[in-house]
PDB file of C-alpha atoms in Angstrom:
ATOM      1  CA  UNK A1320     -83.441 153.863 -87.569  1.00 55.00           C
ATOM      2  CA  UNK A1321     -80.998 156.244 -85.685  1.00 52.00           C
ATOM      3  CA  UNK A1322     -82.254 154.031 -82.602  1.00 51.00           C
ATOM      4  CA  UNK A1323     -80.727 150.762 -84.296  1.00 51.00           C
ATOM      5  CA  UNK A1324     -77.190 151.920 -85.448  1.00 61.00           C
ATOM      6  CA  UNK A1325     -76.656 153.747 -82.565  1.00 60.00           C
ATOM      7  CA  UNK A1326     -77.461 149.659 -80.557  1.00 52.00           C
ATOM      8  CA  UNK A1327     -75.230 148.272 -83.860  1.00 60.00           C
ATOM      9  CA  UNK A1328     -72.490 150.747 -82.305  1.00 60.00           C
ATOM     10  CA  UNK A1329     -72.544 149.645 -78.869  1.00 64.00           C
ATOM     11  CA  UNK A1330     -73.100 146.099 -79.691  1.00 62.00           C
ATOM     12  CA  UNK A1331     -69.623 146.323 -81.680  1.00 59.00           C
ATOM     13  CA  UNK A1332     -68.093 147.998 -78.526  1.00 61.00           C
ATOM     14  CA  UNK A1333     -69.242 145.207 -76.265  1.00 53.00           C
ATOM     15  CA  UNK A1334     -68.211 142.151 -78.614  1.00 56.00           C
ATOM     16  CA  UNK A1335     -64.676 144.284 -79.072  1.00 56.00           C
ATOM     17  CA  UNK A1336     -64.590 144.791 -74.968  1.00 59.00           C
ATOM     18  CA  UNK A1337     -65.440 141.000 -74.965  1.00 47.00           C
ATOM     19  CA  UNK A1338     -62.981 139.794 -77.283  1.00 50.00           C
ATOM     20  CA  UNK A1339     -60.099 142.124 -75.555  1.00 49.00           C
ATOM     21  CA  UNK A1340     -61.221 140.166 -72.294  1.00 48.00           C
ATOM     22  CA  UNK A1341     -61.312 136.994 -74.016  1.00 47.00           C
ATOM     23  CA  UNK A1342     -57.307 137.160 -75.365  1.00 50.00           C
ATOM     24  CA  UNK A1343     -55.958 138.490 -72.327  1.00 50.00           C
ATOM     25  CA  UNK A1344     -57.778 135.661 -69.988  1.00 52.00           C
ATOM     26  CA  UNK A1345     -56.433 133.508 -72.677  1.00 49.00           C
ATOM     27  CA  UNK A1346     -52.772 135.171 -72.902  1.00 49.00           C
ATOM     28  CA  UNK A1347     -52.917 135.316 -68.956  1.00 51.00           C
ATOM     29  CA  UNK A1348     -53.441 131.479 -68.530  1.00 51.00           C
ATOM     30  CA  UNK A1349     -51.888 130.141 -71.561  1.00 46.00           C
ATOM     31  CA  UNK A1350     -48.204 130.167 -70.221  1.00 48.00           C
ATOM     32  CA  UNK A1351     -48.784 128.767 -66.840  1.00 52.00           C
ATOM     33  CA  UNK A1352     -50.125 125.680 -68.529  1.00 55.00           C
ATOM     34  CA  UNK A1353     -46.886 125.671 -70.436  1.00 76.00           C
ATOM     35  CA  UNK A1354     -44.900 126.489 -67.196  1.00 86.00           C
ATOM     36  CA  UNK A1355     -46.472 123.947 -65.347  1.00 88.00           C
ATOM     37  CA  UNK A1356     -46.002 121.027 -67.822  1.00 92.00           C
ATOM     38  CA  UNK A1357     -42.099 121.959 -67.973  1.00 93.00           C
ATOM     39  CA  UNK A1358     -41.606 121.819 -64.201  1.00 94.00           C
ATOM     40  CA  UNK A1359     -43.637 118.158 -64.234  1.00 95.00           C
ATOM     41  CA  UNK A1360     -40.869 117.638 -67.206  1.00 96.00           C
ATOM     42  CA  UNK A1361     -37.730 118.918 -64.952  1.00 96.00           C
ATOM     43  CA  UNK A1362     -38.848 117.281 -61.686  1.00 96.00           C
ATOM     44  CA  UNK A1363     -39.247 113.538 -64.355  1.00 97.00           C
ATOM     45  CA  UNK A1364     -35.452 114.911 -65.705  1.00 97.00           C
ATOM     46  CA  UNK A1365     -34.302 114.950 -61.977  1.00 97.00           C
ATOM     47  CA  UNK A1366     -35.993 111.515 -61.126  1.00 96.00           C
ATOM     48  CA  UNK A1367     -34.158 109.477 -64.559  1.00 96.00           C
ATOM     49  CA  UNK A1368     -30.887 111.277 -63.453  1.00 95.00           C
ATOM     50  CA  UNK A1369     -31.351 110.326 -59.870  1.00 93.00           C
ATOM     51  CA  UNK A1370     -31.608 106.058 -61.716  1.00 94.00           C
ATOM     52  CA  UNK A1371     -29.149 106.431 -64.301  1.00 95.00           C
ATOM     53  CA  UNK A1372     -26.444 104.347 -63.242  1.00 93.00           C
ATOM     54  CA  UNK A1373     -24.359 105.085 -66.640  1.00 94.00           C
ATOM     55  CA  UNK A1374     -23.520 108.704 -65.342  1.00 96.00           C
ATOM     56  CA  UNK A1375     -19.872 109.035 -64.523  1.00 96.00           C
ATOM     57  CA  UNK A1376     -19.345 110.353 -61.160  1.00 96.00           C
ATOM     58  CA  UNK A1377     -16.097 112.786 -59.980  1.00 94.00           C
ATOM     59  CA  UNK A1378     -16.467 113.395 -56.138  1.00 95.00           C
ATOM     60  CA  UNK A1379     -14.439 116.542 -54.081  1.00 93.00           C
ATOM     61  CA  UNK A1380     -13.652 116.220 -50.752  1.00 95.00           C
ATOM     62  CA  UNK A1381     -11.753 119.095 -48.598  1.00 91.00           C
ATOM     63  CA  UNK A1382     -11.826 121.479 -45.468  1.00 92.00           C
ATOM     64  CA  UNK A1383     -13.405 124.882 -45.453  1.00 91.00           C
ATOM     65  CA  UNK A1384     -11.531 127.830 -43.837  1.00 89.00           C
ATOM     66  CA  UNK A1385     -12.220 131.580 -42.208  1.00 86.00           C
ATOM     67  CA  UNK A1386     -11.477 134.415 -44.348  1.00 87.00           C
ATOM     68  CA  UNK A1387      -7.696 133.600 -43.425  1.00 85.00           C
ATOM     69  CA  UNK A1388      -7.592 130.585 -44.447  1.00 83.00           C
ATOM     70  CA  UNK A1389      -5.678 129.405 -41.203  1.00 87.00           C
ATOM     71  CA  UNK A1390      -8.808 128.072 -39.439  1.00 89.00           C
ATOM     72  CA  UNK A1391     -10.997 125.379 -40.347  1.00 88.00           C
ATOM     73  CA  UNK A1392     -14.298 125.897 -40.091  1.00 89.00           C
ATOM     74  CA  UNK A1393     -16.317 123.085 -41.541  1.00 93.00           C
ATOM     75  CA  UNK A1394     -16.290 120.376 -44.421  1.00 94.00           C
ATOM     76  CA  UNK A1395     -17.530 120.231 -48.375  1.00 94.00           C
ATOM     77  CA  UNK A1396     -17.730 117.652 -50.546  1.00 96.00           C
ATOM     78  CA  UNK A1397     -18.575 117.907 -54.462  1.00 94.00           C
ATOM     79  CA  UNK A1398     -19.821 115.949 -56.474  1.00 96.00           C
ATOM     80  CA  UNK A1399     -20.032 115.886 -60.214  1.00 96.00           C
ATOM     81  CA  UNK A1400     -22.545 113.854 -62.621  1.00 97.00           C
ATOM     82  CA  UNK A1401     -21.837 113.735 -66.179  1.00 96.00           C
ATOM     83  CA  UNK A1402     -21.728 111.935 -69.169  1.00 96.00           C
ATOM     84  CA  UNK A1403     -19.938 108.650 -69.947  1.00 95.00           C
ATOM     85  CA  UNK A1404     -17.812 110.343 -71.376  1.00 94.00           C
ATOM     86  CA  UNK A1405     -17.141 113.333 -69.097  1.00 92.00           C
ATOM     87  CA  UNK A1406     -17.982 116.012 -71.736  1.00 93.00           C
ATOM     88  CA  UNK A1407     -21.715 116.691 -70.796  1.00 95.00           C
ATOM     89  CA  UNK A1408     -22.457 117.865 -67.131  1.00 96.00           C
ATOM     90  CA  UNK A1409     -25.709 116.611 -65.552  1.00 97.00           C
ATOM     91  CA  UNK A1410     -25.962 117.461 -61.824  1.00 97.00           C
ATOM     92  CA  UNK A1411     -23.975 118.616 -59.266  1.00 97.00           C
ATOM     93  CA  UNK A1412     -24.381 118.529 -55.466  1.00 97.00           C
ATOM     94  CA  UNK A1413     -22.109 120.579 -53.426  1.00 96.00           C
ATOM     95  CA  UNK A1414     -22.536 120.170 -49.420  1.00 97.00           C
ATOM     96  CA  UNK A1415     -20.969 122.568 -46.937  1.00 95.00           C
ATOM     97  CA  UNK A1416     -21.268 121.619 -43.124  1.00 95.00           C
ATOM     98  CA  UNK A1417     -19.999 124.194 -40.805  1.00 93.00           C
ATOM     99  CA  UNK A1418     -22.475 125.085 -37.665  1.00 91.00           C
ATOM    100  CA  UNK A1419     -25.079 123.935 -39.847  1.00 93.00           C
ATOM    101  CA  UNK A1420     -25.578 121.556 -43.338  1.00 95.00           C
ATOM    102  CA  UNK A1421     -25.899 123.096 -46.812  1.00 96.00           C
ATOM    103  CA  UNK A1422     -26.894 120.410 -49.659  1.00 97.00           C
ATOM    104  CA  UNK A1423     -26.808 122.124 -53.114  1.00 97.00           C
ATOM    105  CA  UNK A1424     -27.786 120.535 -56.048  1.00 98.00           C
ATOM    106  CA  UNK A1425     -27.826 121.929 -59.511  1.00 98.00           C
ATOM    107  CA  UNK A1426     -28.614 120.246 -62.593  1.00 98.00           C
ATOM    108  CA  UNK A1427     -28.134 120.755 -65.887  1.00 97.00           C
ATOM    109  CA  UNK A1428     -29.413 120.030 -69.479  1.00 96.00           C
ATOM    110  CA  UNK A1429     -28.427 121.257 -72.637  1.00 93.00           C
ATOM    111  CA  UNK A1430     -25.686 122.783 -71.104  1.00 91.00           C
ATOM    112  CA  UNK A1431     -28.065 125.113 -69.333  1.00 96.00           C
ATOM    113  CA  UNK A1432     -28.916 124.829 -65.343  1.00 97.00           C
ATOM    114  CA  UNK A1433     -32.901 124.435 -65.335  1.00 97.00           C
ATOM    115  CA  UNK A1434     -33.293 123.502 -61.568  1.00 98.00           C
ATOM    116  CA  UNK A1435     -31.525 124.137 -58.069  1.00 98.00           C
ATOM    117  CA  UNK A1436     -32.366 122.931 -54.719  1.00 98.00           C
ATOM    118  CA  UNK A1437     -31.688 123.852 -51.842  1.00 97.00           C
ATOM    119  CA  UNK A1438     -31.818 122.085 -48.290  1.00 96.00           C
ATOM    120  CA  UNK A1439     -30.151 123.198 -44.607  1.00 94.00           C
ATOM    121  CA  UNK A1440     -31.235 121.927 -41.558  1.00 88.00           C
ATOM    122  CA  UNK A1441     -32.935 124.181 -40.033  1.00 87.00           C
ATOM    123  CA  UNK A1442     -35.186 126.106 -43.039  1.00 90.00           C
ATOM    124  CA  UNK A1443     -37.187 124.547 -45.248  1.00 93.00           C
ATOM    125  CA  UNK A1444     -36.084 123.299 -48.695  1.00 95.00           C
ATOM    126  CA  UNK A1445     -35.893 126.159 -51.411  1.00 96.00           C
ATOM    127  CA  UNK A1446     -36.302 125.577 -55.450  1.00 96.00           C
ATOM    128  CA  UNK A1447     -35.940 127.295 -58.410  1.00 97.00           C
ATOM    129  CA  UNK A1448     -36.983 126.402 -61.363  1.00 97.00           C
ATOM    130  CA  UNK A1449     -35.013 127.987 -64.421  1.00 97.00           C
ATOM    131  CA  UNK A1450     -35.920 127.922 -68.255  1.00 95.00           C
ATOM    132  CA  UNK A1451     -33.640 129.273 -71.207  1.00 91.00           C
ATOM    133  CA  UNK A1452     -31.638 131.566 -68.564  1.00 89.00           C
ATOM    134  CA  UNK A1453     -34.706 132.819 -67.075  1.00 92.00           C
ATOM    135  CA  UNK A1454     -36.710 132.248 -64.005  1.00 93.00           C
ATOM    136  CA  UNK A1455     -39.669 130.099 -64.287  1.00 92.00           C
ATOM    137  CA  UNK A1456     -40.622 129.595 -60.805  1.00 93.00           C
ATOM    138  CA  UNK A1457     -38.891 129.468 -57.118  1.00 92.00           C
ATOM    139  CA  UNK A1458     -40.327 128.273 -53.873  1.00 94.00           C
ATOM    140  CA  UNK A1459     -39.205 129.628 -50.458  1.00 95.00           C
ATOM    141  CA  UNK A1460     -36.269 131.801 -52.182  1.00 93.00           C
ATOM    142  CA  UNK A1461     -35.876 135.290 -51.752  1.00 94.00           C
ATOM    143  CA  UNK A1462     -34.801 137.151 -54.873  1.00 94.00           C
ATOM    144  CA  UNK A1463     -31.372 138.123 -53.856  1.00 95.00           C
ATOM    145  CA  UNK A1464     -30.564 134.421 -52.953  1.00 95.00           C
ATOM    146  CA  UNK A1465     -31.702 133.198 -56.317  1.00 96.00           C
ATOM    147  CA  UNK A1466     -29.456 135.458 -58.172  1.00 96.00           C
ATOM    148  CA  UNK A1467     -26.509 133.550 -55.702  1.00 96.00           C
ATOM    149  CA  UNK A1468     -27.497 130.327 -56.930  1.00 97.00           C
ATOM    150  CA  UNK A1469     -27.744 131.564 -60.849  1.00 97.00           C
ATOM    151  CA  UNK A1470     -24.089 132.799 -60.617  1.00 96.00           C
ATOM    152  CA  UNK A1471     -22.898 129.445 -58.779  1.00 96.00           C
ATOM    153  CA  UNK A1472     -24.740 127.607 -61.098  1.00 97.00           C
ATOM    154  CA  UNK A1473     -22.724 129.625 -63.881  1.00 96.00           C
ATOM    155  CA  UNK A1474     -20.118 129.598 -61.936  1.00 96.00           C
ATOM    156  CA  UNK A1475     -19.989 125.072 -61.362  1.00 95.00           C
ATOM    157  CA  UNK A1476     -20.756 124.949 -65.281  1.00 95.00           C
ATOM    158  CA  UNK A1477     -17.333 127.291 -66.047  1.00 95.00           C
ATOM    159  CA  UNK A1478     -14.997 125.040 -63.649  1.00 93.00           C
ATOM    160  CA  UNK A1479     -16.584 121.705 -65.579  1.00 94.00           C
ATOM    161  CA  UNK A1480     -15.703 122.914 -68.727  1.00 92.00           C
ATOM    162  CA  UNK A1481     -12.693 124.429 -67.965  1.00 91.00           C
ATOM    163  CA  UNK A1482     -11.130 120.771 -66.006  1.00 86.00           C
ATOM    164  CA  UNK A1483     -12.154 119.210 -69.491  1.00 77.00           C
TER     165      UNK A1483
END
């Protein structure tokens, strides 16, 4: 009898070990699923942005300088997608060419950036993926770079609503 309960006892242990095991595997995979179905979502939001032709478009031309300012060093241009009419921002791709081409390109929904790319000629392209304010997921982007892009992306987002 003292044989059984004391089998009873570990049994219970087990099954609790087991079930421990069970949630965490569970808790552990759970959000990735979820992560990976919103970057399919964002990367189908980029795509219908890229087609919609409805999108009102503001484009920035102008000549980038040394510290100085007295010396021109390269080129940007800036472009702005929004809504017809002008209040919601969409995307916006900013492109600096000095010895070498930067092509930005933030986009926005909800009034929150959820992706940034970046592409230069020389590296390979970098993303970040960005949901409610927080990091999802970034490819080929240090962690100090993608907290650059965050405050540009807050940055772009302040100058839109403040020209409106």
């Amino acid at each position: 009898m003292l044989f059984l309960e004391s089998f009873k006892n570990q049994q219970m242990k087990v099954n609790s070990i087991l079930l421990v095991l069970v949630a965490l595997s569970v808790v552990a995979c759970g959000p990735k699923i979820n992560n990976d179905a919103y970057v399919k979502d964002v990367d189908s939001y980029v795509s219908n942005l890229a087609a919609d032709t409805r999108l009102k478009t503001n484009l920035s031309q102008g000549v980038l300088t040394d510290d100085s300012g007295f010396n021109d060093v390269g080129t940007f241009s800036y472009q702005e997608r929004m809504s017809p009419d002008g209040r919601e921002l969409f995307h916006i791709k900013n492109v600096e060419k000095t010895d070498q081409t930067i092509t930005e390109n933030y986009y926005y929904k909800d009034n929150r950036v959820v992706f940034i790319t970046v592409n230069t000629n020389s590296e390979a392209a970098k993303k970040l993926y960005v949901k409610k304010g927080s990091t999802l997921s970034r490819v080929n982007l240090s962690k100090s770079y993608e907290k650059i892009l965050l405050n540009k992306a807050k940055l772009f987002k302040k100058q839109f609503k403040s020209a409106r």
